[in-house]
Amino acid sequence: MNRKSLKDWTGTAAVIGADFGDSGKGRLIDELATRAHIVARYNGGSNAGHTVKNKYGKFALHIMPSGIFNPKTICLIGKGVAANLESLVLEMETVKKVGVSLQNLLIDEQATITMPWHLMRDGLREKLRKAKIGTTGSGVGPTYADRAERVGLRVKDLISADFKEKLFEEIKIQNKFFNLKLSGADIFKKYQNFAKMIKPYVGQTIALVKRAQKEKKNILFEGAQGFFLDIDSGTYPYVTSSNPGIVGIMRSFVVHPSEIDQVVGITKSYITRVGEGPLPTELKGRLKDKIIERGHEYGTTTGRQRRPGWLDLVLIKAAILDNKLTSLALTKLDVLSNLPEIKICTLYKKANKLFEYQSGDAEYLADCQPVYESLPGWSEDISGIRKFQSLPKNAQKFVKFIEKKIEVPVNFISVGPARGDAIYT
Ligand code: GDP
Ligand code: IMO
Ligand code: MG
């Protein structure tokens, strides 16, 4: 097993959710960013909620890269991000208030903007459809739909001289197509304001990344969501509309997967899903309530209760294989303390046959039955532990069991939400 250290990482690294999101990407990026010359967010929009807890306070970031708290780190928002400017401007204000500088923030001019009609269309479709996806209501699906239809307004349009004409024409079409009653004048006023605020931060991110690669700088890619919410590889239609997987990095920053030295998958020590869609290891009853309570499993973006389940190594192994993950970061190990028994799903069963996960849609995953292996729990509070050897023996066994099954090292374990509440192995 090739165990590369994450603590003193160099070169190019990526953090990719190996599950259905909310695995602690924000907190890991915040930790790793202390060594990053660049942190580059590559996908998703304000559907993401990345929690960061450090000396500046606790933050829920939706658009802002989670490396922003490091004064020397350049923070990029890639062209593949659905740029919700309302969120961005709010987050800019929030971090400025605690004394964080924005001088190193750069938003790609080619990113498509999430406009008010995207939010309306997202809400309306969810209301009308029978089988709801349970979206975050952030307008992300319609933003990407318009990008694919080549009608999305981009950040460069916002700061162009003819923004008003472009905006009014698009509003006319949206009103007609979707029977909306949008007022051009109101939206123009609002977005003119946004334009003023973000103009100093607009530029070309790809050129910057290319130069940094040549200069052998440390570049860290920040994914949003998780691989099984990927539009192409996830449990369609219960997915998001971008590529949380490795492909998303190429789409935003034109960096080939082979150029990334460490591709870190991240998962909780259990699994959660928010919104609809299959979750083979989903927990019910008292255990479910216990995990929700101990893990504070409520969505960062919507406040909805997350659905918890046992760790699903069948999914993790598929994420490793498809994204060529080189290691796994395991978060929230502290939440599993005080359980007499911990289960881990290691295989699926369908029609009495055992099998590993093959890329499939929601229907495929819905009738996969989990096959569990059971491990003994531990009762100690582990939140103050910083060395692997100091963990209770059964917690060590839990991590070693995972490593053996997935055949890549677990090189980061977190035992609390704040920067530093972690074990590097
Ligand atoms: P992200 O979307 O992947 O960045 O994850 P979220 O921020 O949505 O959800 C992760 C939640 O778990 C946040 O509330 C974090 O503060 C919290 N968290 C992260 N790591 C740990 C940990 O090791 N232990 C505990 N108890 N909480 C953690
Ligand atoms: P982070 O980056 C967890 C889920 C939604 C819904 C589906 C589609 O914080 O891990 P969308 O609004 O994207 O159209 O919703 O995807 N979802 C997330 N779940 N974490 C996220 O982001 C998510 N972003 C979207 O709940 O099921
Ligand atoms: Mg989240």
XYZ file of C-alpha atoms and ligand atoms in Angstrom:
481
model
C 0.000 0.000 0.000
C 1.514 3.302 -1.070
C 0.953 5.531 1.963
C 1.678 9.129 0.995
C 1.445 11.633 3.799
C -1.308 14.207 3.601
C 0.075 16.340 6.402
C 3.020 17.501 4.319
C 1.490 17.091 0.867
C 3.036 18.822 -2.128
C 2.239 18.966 -5.847
C -1.330 18.582 -6.972
C -4.047 17.083 -4.800
C -7.810 16.731 -5.016
C -10.529 16.149 -2.423
C -13.482 14.228 -3.862
C -16.577 13.108 -1.967
C -16.728 9.306 -2.141
C -20.389 9.159 -1.109
C -23.548 11.289 -1.309
C -21.987 14.500 -0.006
C -21.468 16.208 3.356
C -18.478 14.079 4.227
C -16.418 16.969 5.624
C -14.775 18.278 2.457
C -14.826 21.855 3.757
C -12.990 20.977 6.949
C -10.386 18.851 5.139
C -9.733 21.556 2.529
C -9.375 24.091 5.355
C -6.718 21.838 6.939
C -4.829 21.044 3.747
C -5.038 24.613 2.428
C -2.410 25.741 4.909
C 0.082 24.242 2.409
C -1.749 25.219 -0.785
C -0.683 27.975 -3.150
C -4.025 27.468 -4.882
C -7.376 26.036 -3.792
C -9.655 25.540 -6.773
C -13.359 24.730 -6.450
C -14.388 22.834 -9.546
C -18.103 21.946 -9.537
C -21.553 22.509 -8.075
C -23.159 25.721 -6.945
C -24.773 27.005 -3.798
C -26.292 23.542 -3.286
C -22.986 22.770 -1.572
C -22.576 23.547 2.094
C -19.002 23.185 3.266
C -18.514 23.703 6.980
C -15.255 25.156 8.157
C -14.408 25.662 11.814
C -11.156 27.391 12.658
C -9.742 30.322 14.619
C -11.941 32.750 12.659
C -15.169 30.985 13.691
C -17.584 28.530 12.094
C -18.678 29.052 8.503
C -20.996 27.368 6.022
C -19.497 28.053 2.615
C -21.566 27.448 -0.499
C -19.556 29.015 -3.306
C -16.431 30.373 -1.677
C -13.498 27.920 -1.768
C -12.766 26.555 1.694
C -9.124 27.672 1.455
C -10.094 31.324 1.839
C -8.875 31.500 5.439
C -5.256 31.225 4.382
C -4.016 34.688 3.469
C -1.446 33.456 0.936
C -3.670 30.910 -0.814
C -5.155 31.876 -4.167
C -8.795 30.759 -4.222
C -10.329 29.970 -7.581
C -13.938 29.410 -8.571
C -13.854 27.423 -11.803
C -15.886 27.820 -14.948
C -17.734 24.606 -14.119
C -19.244 26.118 -10.972
C -22.839 27.347 -11.078
C -22.063 30.830 -9.835
C -24.741 31.970 -7.427
C -23.670 35.576 -6.959
C -26.065 36.255 -4.136
C -24.384 33.486 -2.093
C -20.941 34.598 -3.162
C -21.447 38.221 -2.210
C -22.883 37.198 1.163
C -19.918 34.931 1.822
C -17.491 37.642 0.751
C -19.082 39.932 3.353
C -19.057 37.234 6.021
C -15.389 36.397 5.716
C -14.384 40.038 5.311
C -16.105 40.787 8.611
C -13.770 38.432 10.470
C -10.727 40.010 8.881
C -10.116 37.584 6.025
C -8.658 39.177 2.914
C -10.265 38.609 -0.484
C -7.276 39.802 -2.468
C -6.518 36.274 -3.697
C -10.030 35.385 -4.836
C -10.629 34.822 -8.554
C -13.859 33.776 -10.279
C -13.633 32.421 -13.769
C -15.208 34.731 -16.310
C -16.709 31.720 -18.083
C -18.692 30.394 -15.104
C -22.435 30.352 -15.724
C -24.451 32.502 -13.337
C -27.392 31.122 -11.392
C -30.149 33.636 -12.139
C -33.495 34.151 -10.362
C -35.323 32.146 -13.027
C -33.146 29.119 -12.282
C -34.272 29.147 -8.668
C -37.901 29.552 -9.736
C -37.694 26.718 -12.265
C -36.006 24.423 -9.741
C -38.744 25.063 -7.178
C -41.560 24.811 -9.684
C -40.430 21.517 -11.163
C -39.955 19.968 -7.740
C -43.447 21.108 -6.785
C -44.998 19.691 -9.929
C -43.217 16.366 -10.228
C -44.511 13.255 -8.493
C -41.181 11.525 -7.877
C -39.324 14.404 -6.280
C -35.539 14.543 -6.349
C -35.433 16.560 -3.155
C -33.125 19.192 -4.622
C -31.659 21.882 -2.433
C -33.728 24.412 -4.378
C -30.607 26.351 -5.327
C -31.393 26.495 -9.037
C -28.420 24.310 -9.842
C -30.170 21.922 -12.267
C -31.648 24.713 -14.422
C -28.336 26.640 -14.389
C -26.490 23.666 -15.855
C -29.386 22.938 -18.220
C -29.090 26.467 -19.623
C -25.328 26.136 -19.884
C -25.765 22.934 -21.899
C -28.364 24.701 -24.025
C -25.825 27.495 -24.528
C -28.161 30.159 -23.221
C -26.706 30.697 -19.763
C -25.427 34.136 -18.850
C -21.827 33.979 -17.789
C -19.791 36.053 -15.361
C -18.135 37.795 -18.321
C -21.575 38.847 -19.598
C -22.351 40.402 -16.248
C -19.389 42.740 -16.487
C -19.728 43.433 -20.209
C -21.038 46.714 -21.634
C -24.067 45.055 -23.194
C -25.183 43.142 -20.081
C -28.512 44.986 -19.992
C -29.451 43.897 -23.537
C -28.373 40.307 -22.914
C -30.307 40.189 -19.655
C -33.490 41.706 -21.040
C -33.483 39.398 -24.043
C -33.036 36.334 -21.847
C -35.753 37.462 -19.439
C -38.145 37.887 -22.344
C -37.465 34.330 -23.467
C -37.617 32.845 -19.955
C -40.938 34.591 -19.265
C -42.352 33.204 -22.490
C -40.967 29.686 -22.165
C -41.757 29.138 -18.518
C -44.700 31.438 -18.067
C -42.849 33.565 -15.536
C -43.387 37.206 -14.686
C -39.865 38.380 -14.176
C -39.150 42.090 -14.148
C -36.055 43.047 -16.132
C -35.600 46.342 -14.332
C -35.527 44.803 -10.836
C -33.150 42.040 -11.806
C -30.899 44.439 -13.681
C -30.589 46.676 -10.635
C -29.713 43.773 -8.380
C -27.162 42.282 -10.761
C -25.586 45.640 -11.524
C -24.825 45.783 -7.836
C -23.357 42.278 -7.859
C -21.278 43.221 -10.915
C -19.767 46.136 -9.054
C -18.861 43.923 -6.112
C -17.371 41.004 -7.971
C -15.686 42.751 -10.940
C -12.323 43.080 -9.162
C -12.339 39.299 -8.663
C -13.161 38.149 -12.188
C -10.505 36.619 -14.420
C -9.179 33.572 -16.249
C -8.493 30.783 -13.798
C -7.134 28.164 -16.208
C -4.106 30.217 -17.217
C -3.316 30.717 -13.569
C -3.505 26.988 -12.829
C -1.321 26.157 -15.839
C 1.335 28.610 -14.700
C 1.220 27.240 -11.159
C 1.682 23.703 -12.519
C 4.788 24.784 -14.418
C 6.159 26.451 -11.320
C 5.497 23.273 -9.314
C 3.203 25.083 -6.895
C 0.874 23.196 -4.533
C -2.584 23.043 -6.058
C -5.601 21.659 -4.215
C -8.883 20.919 -6.005
C -12.062 21.165 -3.959
C -15.016 19.082 -5.058
C -18.596 19.683 -4.038
C -21.190 16.939 -3.383
C -20.106 13.309 -3.707
C -19.369 10.841 -6.500
C -22.757 9.097 -6.297
C -24.474 12.425 -6.939
C -22.457 12.849 -10.156
C -24.693 13.556 -13.159
C -22.920 10.892 -15.224
C -21.832 8.381 -12.597
C -24.372 8.744 -9.798
C -27.780 7.307 -9.005
C -29.678 9.099 -11.799
C -32.131 10.823 -11.557
C -31.399 11.349 -7.846
C -28.215 13.210 -8.600
C -27.003 16.734 -8.990
C -26.273 18.299 -12.383
C -22.474 18.550 -12.308
C -19.488 16.229 -11.947
C -18.370 15.894 -8.325
C -16.047 13.107 -9.522
C -12.600 13.450 -11.091
C -14.065 14.496 -14.468
C -15.225 17.765 -12.904
C -11.612 18.907 -12.437
C -10.883 18.520 -16.135
C -14.070 20.361 -17.052
C -13.266 23.388 -14.907
C -9.499 23.607 -14.990
C -8.288 21.396 -17.875
C -6.062 19.401 -15.550
C -5.925 15.765 -16.571
C -6.448 13.142 -13.830
C -2.952 11.790 -14.508
C -1.505 15.145 -13.441
C -2.938 14.861 -9.932
C -0.523 13.359 -7.416
C -2.959 12.633 -4.593
C -6.633 11.998 -5.274
C -8.176 11.892 -1.821
C -11.623 10.408 -1.446
C -13.507 11.535 1.623
C -16.267 9.842 3.570
C -17.740 9.889 7.026
C -17.161 6.813 9.192
C -20.783 6.072 8.278
C -22.812 7.427 5.387
C -25.536 10.026 4.996
C -27.778 11.116 2.184
C -30.001 14.174 2.074
C -32.865 14.316 -0.381
C -34.397 11.365 -2.191
C -32.735 8.336 -3.762
C -31.581 4.865 -2.721
C -29.313 4.305 0.262
C -28.753 0.549 0.748
C -27.374 0.763 4.298
C -29.977 3.244 5.562
C -30.645 3.000 9.307
C -34.043 3.077 10.947
C -35.285 3.476 14.513
C -33.231 4.357 17.556
C -29.842 3.898 15.960
C -30.804 6.316 13.211
C -31.882 8.908 15.795
C -28.703 8.390 17.781
C -26.436 9.026 14.776
C -28.448 12.073 13.725
C -28.211 13.503 17.202
C -24.537 12.727 17.804
C -23.435 13.705 14.307
C -25.760 16.753 14.064
C -26.902 15.385 10.755
C -28.817 18.322 9.389
C -28.030 19.752 5.947
C -25.681 22.739 5.895
C -27.599 24.324 3.014
C -31.243 23.438 3.684
C -31.335 22.319 7.329
C -33.080 19.093 6.243
C -32.417 15.994 8.314
C -29.841 13.758 6.654
C -30.558 10.044 6.321
C -27.799 8.049 8.032
C -26.596 4.550 7.216
C -23.694 2.231 7.991
C -20.484 2.763 6.080
C -20.901 1.272 2.608
C -17.565 -0.016 1.339
C -19.147 -1.329 -1.839
C -19.823 2.272 -2.880
C -16.474 3.507 -1.582
C -14.643 0.834 -3.586
C -16.514 1.870 -6.722
C -15.600 5.523 -6.082
C -11.955 4.480 -5.642
C -11.928 2.467 -8.843
C -13.705 5.023 -11.017
C -11.817 8.077 -9.756
C -8.474 6.340 -9.166
C -8.510 7.578 -5.585
C -5.090 7.206 -3.993
C -6.270 7.428 -0.387
C -9.302 7.865 1.800
C -10.028 10.512 4.434
C -12.328 9.246 7.155
C -14.262 11.845 9.141
C -16.496 11.854 12.211
C -14.952 8.765 13.802
C -15.863 10.350 17.161
C -19.568 10.002 16.328
C -19.259 6.200 16.384
C -18.006 6.076 20.003
C -20.291 4.305 22.454
C -21.848 1.857 20.052
C -21.625 -1.804 21.112
C -21.400 -2.939 17.513
C -20.464 -1.239 14.246
C -21.513 -2.663 10.922
C -19.794 -2.196 7.583
C -21.308 -3.169 4.271
C -18.786 -5.148 2.232
C -20.904 -6.706 -0.516
C -24.310 -6.389 -2.129
C -26.824 -9.130 -2.672
C -29.492 -9.274 -5.349
C -31.676 -12.291 -6.117
C -29.505 -14.320 -3.714
C -26.339 -13.524 -5.611
C -23.432 -11.639 -4.043
C -21.756 -8.959 -6.079
C -19.777 -5.703 -6.111
C -21.275 -2.425 -7.354
C -21.368 -1.853 -11.078
C -22.010 1.668 -12.254
C -25.783 2.000 -12.377
C -28.725 4.283 -11.816
C -31.130 4.706 -8.906
C -33.234 1.719 -9.957
C -30.156 -0.492 -9.962
C -29.062 0.574 -6.476
C -32.583 0.465 -5.040
C -32.756 -3.317 -4.945
C -29.183 -3.957 -3.793
C -29.305 -5.523 -0.326
C -26.312 -4.792 1.915
C -24.243 -7.657 3.307
C -22.602 -6.633 6.568
C -19.570 -7.545 8.571
C -19.776 -6.669 12.226
C -17.031 -5.094 14.333
C -16.925 -4.415 18.078
C -17.292 -0.770 19.108
C -15.448 1.314 21.698
C -16.730 3.424 24.531
C -13.973 6.016 25.000
C -14.328 9.663 23.987
C -11.753 9.916 21.188
C -12.164 13.588 20.312
C -8.886 14.608 21.953
C -6.756 11.902 20.306
C -4.184 12.978 17.712
C -2.168 9.767 17.199
C -3.423 6.615 15.556
C -1.744 4.407 18.179
C -3.604 6.252 20.955
C -7.028 5.339 19.551
C -8.870 2.523 21.361
C -7.862 -0.836 19.877
C -11.317 -1.383 18.387
C -11.243 2.013 16.661
C -7.836 1.091 15.212
C -9.297 -2.231 14.067
C -12.193 -0.404 12.392
C -9.783 1.736 10.343
C -7.493 -1.200 9.513
C -10.486 -3.266 8.441
C -11.491 -0.507 6.001
C -7.965 -0.194 4.609
C -7.738 -3.929 4.034
C -11.018 -4.005 2.162
C -10.484 -0.933 -0.007
C -6.771 -1.467 -0.655
C -5.843 2.196 -0.367
C -4.570 3.869 2.799
C -6.722 5.911 5.149
C -4.328 8.825 5.647
C -6.622 11.267 7.447
C -9.005 10.562 10.310
C -11.013 13.295 11.978
C -12.403 13.155 15.482
C -14.001 16.591 15.769
C -15.186 19.422 13.490
C -12.456 22.028 14.044
C -9.168 22.481 12.232
C -6.664 20.237 13.982
C -9.198 17.737 15.369
C -7.508 15.112 13.248
C -5.090 12.221 13.001
C -2.718 11.987 10.041
C -1.416 8.478 9.505
P -19.023 18.905 3.263
O -20.203 19.340 2.489
O -18.423 17.647 2.721
O -18.000 19.993 3.442
O -19.550 18.524 4.723
P -20.581 19.399 5.618
O -19.873 20.567 6.140
O -21.852 19.601 4.878
O -20.936 18.348 6.750
C -19.987 17.850 7.604
C -20.430 18.174 9.047
O -19.684 17.403 9.964
C -20.171 19.619 9.451
O -21.154 20.016 10.357
C -18.818 19.551 10.125
O -18.613 20.598 11.066
C -18.920 18.226 10.816
N -17.638 17.504 10.973
C -16.634 17.355 10.075
N -15.700 16.511 10.546
C -16.115 16.133 11.769
C -15.585 15.227 12.746
O -14.553 14.603 12.583
N -16.337 15.048 13.884
C -17.496 15.705 14.102
N -18.155 15.452 15.229
N -18.024 16.558 13.202
C -17.342 16.759 12.039
P -21.971 19.192 -0.389
O -20.957 19.847 -1.289
C -25.406 16.600 0.093
C -28.330 16.580 -3.164
C -29.700 17.145 -2.865
C -30.559 16.318 -3.808
C -29.653 16.180 -5.031
C -29.950 17.193 -6.119
O -22.292 20.017 0.814
O -21.550 17.806 -0.074
P -29.479 19.801 -6.362
O -29.826 20.956 -5.467
O -28.017 19.613 -6.576
O -30.225 19.822 -7.655
O -30.031 18.497 -5.569
O -28.331 16.341 -4.562
N -27.199 17.495 -2.863
C -26.381 17.361 -1.824
N -26.403 16.480 -0.795
N -24.414 17.510 0.003
C -24.354 18.372 -1.029
O -23.318 19.186 -1.237
C -25.404 18.345 -1.987
N -25.686 19.064 -3.095
C -26.782 18.521 -3.631
O -30.053 16.964 -1.516
O -30.746 15.036 -3.279
Mg -22.210 19.834 2.828
